mmCIF file of C-alpha atoms in Angstrom:
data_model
loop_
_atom_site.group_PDB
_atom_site.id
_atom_site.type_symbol
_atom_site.label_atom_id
_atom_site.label_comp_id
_atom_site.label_asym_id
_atom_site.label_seq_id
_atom_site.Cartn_x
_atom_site.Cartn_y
_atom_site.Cartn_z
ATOM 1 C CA UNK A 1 103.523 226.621 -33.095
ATOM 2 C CA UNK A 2 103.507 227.562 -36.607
ATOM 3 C CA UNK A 3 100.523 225.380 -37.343
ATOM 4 C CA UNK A 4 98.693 227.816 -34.988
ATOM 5 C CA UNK A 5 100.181 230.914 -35.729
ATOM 6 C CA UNK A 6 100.592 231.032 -39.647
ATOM 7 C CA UNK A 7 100.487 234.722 -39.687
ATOM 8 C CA UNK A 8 103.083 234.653 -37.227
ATOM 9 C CA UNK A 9 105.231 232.876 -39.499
ATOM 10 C CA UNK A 10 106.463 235.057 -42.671
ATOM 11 C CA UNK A 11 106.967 232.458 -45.550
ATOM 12 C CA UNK A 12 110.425 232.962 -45.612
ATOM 13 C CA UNK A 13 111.380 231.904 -42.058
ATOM 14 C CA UNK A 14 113.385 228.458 -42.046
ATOM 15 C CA UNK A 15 113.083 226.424 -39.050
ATOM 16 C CA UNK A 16 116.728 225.005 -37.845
ATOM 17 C CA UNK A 17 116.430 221.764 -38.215
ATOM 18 C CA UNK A 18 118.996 219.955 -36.271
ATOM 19 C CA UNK A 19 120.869 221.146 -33.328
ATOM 20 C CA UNK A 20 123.762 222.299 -35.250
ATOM 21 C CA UNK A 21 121.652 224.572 -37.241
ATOM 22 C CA UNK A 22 120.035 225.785 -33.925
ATOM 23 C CA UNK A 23 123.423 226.358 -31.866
ATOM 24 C CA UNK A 24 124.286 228.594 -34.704
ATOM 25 C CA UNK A 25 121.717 230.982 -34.485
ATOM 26 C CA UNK A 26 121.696 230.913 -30.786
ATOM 27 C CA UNK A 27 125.106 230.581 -29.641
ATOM 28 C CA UNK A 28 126.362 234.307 -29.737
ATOM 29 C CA UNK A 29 123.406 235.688 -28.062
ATOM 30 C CA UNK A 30 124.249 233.364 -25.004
ATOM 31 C CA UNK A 31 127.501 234.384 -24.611
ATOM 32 C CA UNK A 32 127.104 237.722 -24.364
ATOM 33 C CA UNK A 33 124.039 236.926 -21.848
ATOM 34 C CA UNK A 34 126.703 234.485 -20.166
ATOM 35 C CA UNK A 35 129.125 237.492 -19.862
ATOM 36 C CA UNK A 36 126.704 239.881 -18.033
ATOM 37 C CA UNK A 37 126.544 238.118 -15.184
ATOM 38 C CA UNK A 38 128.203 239.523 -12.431
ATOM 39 C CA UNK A 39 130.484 236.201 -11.011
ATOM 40 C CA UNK A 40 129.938 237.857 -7.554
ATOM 41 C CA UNK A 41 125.820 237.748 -8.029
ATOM 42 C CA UNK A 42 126.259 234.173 -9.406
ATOM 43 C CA UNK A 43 127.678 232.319 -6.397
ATOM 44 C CA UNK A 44 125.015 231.982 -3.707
ATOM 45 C CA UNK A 45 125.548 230.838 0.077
ATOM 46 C CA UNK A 46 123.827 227.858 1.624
ATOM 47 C CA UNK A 47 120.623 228.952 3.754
ATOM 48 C CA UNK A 48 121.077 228.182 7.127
ATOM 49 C CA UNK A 49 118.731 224.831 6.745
ATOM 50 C CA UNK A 50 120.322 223.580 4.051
ATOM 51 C CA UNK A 51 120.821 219.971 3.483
ATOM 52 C CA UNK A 52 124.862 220.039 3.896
ATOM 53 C CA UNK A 53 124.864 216.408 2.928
ATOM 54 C CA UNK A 54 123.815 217.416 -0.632
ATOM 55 C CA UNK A 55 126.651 217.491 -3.605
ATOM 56 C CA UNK A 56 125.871 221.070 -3.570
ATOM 57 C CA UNK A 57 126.705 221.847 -0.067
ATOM 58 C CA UNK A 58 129.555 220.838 2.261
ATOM 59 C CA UNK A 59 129.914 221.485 6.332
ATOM 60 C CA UNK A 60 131.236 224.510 5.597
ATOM 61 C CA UNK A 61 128.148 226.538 3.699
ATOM 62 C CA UNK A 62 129.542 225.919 0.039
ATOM 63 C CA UNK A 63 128.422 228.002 -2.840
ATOM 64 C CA UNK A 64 127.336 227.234 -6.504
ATOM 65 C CA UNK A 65 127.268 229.130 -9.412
ATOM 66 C CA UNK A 66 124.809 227.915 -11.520
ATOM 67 C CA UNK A 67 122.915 229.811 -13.892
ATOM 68 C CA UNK A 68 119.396 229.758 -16.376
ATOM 69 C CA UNK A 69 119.324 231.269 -19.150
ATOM 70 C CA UNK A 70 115.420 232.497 -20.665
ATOM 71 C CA UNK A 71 116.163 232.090 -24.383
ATOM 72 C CA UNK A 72 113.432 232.828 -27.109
ATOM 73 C CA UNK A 73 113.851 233.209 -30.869
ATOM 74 C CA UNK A 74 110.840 234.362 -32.807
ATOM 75 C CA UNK A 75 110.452 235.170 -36.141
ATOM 76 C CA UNK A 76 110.615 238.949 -38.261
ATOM 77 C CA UNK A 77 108.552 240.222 -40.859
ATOM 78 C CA UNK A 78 111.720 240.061 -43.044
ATOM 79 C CA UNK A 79 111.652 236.019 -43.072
ATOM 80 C CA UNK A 80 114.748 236.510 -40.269
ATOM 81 C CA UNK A 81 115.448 234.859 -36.747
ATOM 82 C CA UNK A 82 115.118 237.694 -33.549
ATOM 83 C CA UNK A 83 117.199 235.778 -30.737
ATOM 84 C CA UNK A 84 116.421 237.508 -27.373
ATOM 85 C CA UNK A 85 118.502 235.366 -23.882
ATOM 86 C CA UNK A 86 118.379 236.687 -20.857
ATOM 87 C CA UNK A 87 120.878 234.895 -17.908
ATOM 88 C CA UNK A 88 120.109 234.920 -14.412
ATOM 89 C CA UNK A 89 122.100 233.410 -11.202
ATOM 90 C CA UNK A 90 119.653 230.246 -9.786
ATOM 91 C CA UNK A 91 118.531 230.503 -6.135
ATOM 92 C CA UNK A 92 119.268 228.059 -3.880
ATOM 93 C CA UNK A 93 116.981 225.553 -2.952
ATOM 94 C CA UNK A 94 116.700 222.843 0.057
ATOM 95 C CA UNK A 95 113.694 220.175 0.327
ATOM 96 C CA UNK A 96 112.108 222.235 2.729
ATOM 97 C CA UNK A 97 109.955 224.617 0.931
ATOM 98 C CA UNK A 98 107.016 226.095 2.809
ATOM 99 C CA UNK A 99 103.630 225.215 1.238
ATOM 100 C CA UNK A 100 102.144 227.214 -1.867
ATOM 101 C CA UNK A 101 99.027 228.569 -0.929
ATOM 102 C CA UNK A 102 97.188 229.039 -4.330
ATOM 103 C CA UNK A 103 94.162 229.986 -6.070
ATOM 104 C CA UNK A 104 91.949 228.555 -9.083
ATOM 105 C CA UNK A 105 91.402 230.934 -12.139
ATOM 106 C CA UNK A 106 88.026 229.992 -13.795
ATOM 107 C CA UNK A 107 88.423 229.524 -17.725
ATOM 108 C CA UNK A 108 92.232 230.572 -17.594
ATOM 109 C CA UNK A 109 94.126 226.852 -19.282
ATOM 110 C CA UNK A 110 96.231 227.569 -22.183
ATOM 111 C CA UNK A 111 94.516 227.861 -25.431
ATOM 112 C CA UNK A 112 97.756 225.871 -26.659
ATOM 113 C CA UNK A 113 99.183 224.320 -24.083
ATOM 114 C CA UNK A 114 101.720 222.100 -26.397
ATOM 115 C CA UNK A 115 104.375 224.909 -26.993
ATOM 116 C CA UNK A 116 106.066 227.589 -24.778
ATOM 117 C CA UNK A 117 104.467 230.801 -27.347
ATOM 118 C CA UNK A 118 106.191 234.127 -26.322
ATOM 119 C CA UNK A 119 102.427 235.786 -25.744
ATOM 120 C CA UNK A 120 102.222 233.474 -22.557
ATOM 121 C CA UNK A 121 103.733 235.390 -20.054
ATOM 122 C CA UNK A 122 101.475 238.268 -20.919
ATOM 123 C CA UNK A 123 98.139 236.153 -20.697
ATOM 124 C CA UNK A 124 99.710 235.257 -17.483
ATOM 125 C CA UNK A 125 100.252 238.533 -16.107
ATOM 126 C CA UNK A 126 96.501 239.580 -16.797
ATOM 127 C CA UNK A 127 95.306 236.348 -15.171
ATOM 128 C CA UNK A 128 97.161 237.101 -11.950
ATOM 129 C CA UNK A 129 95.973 240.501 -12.087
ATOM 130 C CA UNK A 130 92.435 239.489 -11.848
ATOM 131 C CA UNK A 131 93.312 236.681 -9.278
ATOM 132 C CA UNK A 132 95.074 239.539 -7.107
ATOM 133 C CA UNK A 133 91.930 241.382 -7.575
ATOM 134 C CA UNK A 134 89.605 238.897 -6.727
ATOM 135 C CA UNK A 135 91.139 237.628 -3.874
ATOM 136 C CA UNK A 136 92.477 240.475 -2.522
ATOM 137 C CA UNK A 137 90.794 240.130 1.172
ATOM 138 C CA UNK A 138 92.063 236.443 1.038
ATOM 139 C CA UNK A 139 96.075 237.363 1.654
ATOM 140 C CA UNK A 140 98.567 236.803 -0.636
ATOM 141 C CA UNK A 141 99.195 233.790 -2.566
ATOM 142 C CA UNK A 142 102.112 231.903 -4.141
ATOM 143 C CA UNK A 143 100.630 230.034 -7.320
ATOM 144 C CA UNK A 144 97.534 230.083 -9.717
ATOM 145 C CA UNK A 145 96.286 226.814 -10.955
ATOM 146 C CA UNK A 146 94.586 227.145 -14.393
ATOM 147 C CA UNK A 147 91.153 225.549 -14.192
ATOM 148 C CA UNK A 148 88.911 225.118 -17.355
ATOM 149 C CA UNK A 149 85.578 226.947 -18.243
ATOM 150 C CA UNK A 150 83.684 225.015 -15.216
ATOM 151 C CA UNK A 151 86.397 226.307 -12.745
ATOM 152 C CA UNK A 152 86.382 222.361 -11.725
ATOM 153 C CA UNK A 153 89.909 220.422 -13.692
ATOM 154 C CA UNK A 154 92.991 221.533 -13.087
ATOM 155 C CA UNK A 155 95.496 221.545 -16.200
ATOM 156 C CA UNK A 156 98.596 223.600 -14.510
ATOM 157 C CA UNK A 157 99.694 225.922 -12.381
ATOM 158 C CA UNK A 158 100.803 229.886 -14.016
ATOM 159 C CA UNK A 159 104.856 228.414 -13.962
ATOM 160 C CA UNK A 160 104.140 224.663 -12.581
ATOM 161 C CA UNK A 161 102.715 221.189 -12.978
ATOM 162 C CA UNK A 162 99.861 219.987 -10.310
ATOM 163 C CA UNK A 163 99.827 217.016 -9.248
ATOM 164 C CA UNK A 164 97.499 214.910 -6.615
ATOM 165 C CA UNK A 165 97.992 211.930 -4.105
ATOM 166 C CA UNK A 166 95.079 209.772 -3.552
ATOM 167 C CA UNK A 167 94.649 206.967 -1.902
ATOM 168 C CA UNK A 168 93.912 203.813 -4.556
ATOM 169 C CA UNK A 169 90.033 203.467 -5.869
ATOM 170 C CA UNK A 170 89.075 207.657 -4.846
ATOM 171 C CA UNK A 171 88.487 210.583 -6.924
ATOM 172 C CA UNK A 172 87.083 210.847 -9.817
ATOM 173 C CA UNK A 173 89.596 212.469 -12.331
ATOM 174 C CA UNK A 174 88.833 214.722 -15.492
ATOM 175 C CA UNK A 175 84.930 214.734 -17.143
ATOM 176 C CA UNK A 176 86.650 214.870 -20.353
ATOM 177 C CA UNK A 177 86.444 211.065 -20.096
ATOM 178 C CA UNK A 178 87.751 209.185 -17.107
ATOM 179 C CA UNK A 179 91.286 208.889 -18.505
ATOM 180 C CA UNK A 180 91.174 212.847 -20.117
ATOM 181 C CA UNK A 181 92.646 212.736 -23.355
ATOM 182 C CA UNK A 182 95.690 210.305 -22.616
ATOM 183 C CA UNK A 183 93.543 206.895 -23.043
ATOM 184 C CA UNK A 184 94.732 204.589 -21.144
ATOM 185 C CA UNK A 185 96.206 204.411 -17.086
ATOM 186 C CA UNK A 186 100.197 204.951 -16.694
ATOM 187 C CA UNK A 187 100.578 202.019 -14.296
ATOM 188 C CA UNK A 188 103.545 201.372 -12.041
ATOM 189 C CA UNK A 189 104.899 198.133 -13.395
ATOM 190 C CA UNK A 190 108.089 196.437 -15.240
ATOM 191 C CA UNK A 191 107.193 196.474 -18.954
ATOM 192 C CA UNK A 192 106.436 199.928 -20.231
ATOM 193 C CA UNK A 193 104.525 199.791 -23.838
ATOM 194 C CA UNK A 194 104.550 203.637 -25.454
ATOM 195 C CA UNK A 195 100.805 204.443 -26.920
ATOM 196 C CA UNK A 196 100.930 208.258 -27.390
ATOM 197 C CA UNK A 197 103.727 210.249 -29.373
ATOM 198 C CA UNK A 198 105.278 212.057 -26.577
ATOM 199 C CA UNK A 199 108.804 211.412 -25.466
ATOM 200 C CA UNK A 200 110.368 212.464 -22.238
ATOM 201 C CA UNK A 201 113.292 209.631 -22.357
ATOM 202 C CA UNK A 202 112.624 206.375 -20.727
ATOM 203 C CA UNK A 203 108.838 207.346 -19.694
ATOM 204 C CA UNK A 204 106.094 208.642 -22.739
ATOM 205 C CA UNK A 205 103.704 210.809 -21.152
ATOM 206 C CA UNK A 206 101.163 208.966 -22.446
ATOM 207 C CA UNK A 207 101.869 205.535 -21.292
ATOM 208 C CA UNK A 208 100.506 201.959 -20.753
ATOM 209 C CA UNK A 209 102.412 199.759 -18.736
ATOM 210 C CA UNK A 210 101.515 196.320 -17.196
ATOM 211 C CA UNK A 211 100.648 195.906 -13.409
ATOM 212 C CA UNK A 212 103.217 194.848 -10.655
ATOM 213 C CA UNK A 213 102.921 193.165 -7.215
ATOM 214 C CA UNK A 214 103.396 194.710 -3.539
ATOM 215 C CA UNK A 215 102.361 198.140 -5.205
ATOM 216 C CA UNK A 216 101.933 201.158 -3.022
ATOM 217 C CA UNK A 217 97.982 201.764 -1.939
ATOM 218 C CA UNK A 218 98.314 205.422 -3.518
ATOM 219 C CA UNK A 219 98.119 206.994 -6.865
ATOM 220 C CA UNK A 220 98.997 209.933 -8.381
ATOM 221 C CA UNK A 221 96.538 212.535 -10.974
ATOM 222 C CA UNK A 222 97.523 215.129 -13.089
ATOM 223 C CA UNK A 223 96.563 216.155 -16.596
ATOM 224 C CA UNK A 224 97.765 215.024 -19.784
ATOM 225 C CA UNK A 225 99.850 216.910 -21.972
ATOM 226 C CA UNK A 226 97.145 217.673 -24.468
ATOM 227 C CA UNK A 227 96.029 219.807 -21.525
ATOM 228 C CA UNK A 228 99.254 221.113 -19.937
ATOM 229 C CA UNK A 229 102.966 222.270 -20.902
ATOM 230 C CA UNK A 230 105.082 219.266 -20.937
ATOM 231 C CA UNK A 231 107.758 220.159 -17.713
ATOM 232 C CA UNK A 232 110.953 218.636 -17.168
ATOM 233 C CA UNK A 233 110.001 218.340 -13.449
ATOM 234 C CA UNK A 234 106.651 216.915 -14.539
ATOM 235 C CA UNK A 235 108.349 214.440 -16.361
ATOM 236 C CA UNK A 236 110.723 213.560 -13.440
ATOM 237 C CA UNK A 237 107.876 212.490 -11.800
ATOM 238 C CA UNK A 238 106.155 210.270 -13.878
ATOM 239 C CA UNK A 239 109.759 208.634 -14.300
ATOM 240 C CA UNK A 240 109.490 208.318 -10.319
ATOM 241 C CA UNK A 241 106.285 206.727 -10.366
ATOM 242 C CA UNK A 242 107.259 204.256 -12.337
ATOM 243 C CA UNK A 243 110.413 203.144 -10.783
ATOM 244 C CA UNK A 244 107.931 203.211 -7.084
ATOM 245 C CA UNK A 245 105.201 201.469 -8.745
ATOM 246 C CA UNK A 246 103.140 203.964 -8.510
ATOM 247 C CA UNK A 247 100.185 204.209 -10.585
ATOM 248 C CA UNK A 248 99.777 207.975 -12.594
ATOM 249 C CA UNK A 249 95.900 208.777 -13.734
ATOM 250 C CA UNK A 250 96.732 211.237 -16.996
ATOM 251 C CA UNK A 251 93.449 213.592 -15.775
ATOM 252 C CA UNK A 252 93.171 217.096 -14.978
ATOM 253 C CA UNK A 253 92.354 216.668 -10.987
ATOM 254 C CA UNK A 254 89.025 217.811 -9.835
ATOM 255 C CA UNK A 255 88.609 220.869 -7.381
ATOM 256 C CA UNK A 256 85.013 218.610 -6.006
ATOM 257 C CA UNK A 257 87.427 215.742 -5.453
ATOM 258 C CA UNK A 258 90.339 218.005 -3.104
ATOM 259 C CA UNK A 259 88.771 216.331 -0.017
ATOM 260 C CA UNK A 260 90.128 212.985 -1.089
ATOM 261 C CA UNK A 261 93.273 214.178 -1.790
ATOM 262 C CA UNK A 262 95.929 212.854 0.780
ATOM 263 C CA UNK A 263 98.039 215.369 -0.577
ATOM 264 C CA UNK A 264 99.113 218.347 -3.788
ATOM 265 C CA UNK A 265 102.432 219.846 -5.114
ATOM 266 C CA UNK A 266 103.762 221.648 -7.553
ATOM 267 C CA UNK A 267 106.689 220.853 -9.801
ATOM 268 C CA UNK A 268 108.977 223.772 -11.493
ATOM 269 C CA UNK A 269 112.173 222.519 -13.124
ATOM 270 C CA UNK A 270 113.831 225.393 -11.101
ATOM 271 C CA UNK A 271 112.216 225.287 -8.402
ATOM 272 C CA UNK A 272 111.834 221.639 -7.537
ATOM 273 C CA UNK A 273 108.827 220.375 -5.804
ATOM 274 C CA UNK A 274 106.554 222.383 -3.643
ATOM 275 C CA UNK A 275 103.723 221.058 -1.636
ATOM 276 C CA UNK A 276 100.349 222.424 -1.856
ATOM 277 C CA UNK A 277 98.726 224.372 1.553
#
């Protein structure tokens, strides 16, 4: 980030750099967000369909108190750290999440999609203005997915990761090259071979890995990380592709292409996984 934000930077700032150094500066700011949370707000009842076979649930309706906590430390003029956390209770969630209808903003992917930067969430407030105005006869919708200047590849959704199901040997994937900027095909295999510099544990994001046998007739699309924020739940499912066999096509998916999709979700490491209406 500070490669593309030197003015944000004062030439004083030192980056932590180890974990110690960063639990430090943090680690007083998240207690006292810790300690605002009301214990009563934090413990949240099973919904009525909720999968009481889950750890997190029991016959009787159990509760959870699990929390997140939105942390961001940015740099002062003065060459010091500003540590801003904010903790909130997590809503419960089941498997059964109603489709996301969504919407494509035209020329709206990150300009730096690498790095979570603190002006984000204001860019993404002005896009979703516009997309409320836009399609404002259309009926409310749950998601934006963040097309490029054509309108036609997909990088991400506002808060998610988009992926795509297609049957084996259909759609054509990213004009940025057939393989976008990843190179080469994450395959669904046994030996895994790391070509890019990206690490999300056992899987790379950018991946080559030699073909199996009795593989599934399906693959899976979505956009490299050159093009899209790196999400835990994004890489949970790469990770699952692999361990399925399923081959993963590191492309930005193509809005001409939607009729070959067999299906779309959305990933959201709070959220889960949301199909696509």
């Amino acid at each position: 980030l500070r490669e593309n934000d030197v003015g944000g930077f004062p030439k004083d700032c030192v980056i932590p750099h180890s974990d110690s150094e960063m639990d430090a500066l943090v680690r007083d700011t998240v207690r006292v967000a810790l300690r605002s949370i009301n214990k009563a707000d934090a413990v949240h009842k099973a919904p009525p369909d909720a999968d009481h076979k889950s750890p997190d649930a029991s016959a009787s309706g159990a509760s959870r108190s699990e929390s997140m906590i939105v942390l961001v430390v940015s740099p002062t003029v003065d060459g010091t750290w500003k540590v801003g956390a904010h903790a909130v209770p997590l809503p419960w969630s089941t498997n059964h999440q109603n489709p996301a209808v969504c919407v494509v903003a035209k020329n709206a992917a990150r300009s730096n999609p690498e790095v979570k930067h603190t002006g984000w969430p204001s860019a993404r407030g002005l896009i979703s203005t516009e997309c409320t105005h836009q399609f404002r006869n259309s009926g409310p919708f749950d998601e934006i997915l963040l097309a490029d200047q054509t309108g036609e590849n997909i990088a991400e959704g506002g808060v998610t990761n988009f992926f795509v199901v297609l049957a084996s040997g259909s759609g054509g994937g990213d004009d940025a090259g057939s393989r976008g900027d990843a190179g080469a095909p994450l395959r669904g295999g046994d030996t895994v071979g790391s070509v890019g510099t990206e690490d999300v544990g056992s899987v790379g994001n950018d991946l080559v890995v030699s073909r199996g046998i009795d593989k599934p007739t399906v693959r899976v699309q979505t956009a490299p990380t050159t093009r899209c924020l790196a999400g835990i739940g994004r890489a949970s499912v790469l990770e699952a592709c692999l361990a399925l066999r399923i081959d993963v096509e590191l492309v930005a998916p193509k809005i001409r292409d939607a009729s070959e999709w067999d299906e779309a979700f959305l990933t959201n490491a709070v959220r889960g996984l949301r199909p696509v209406g």
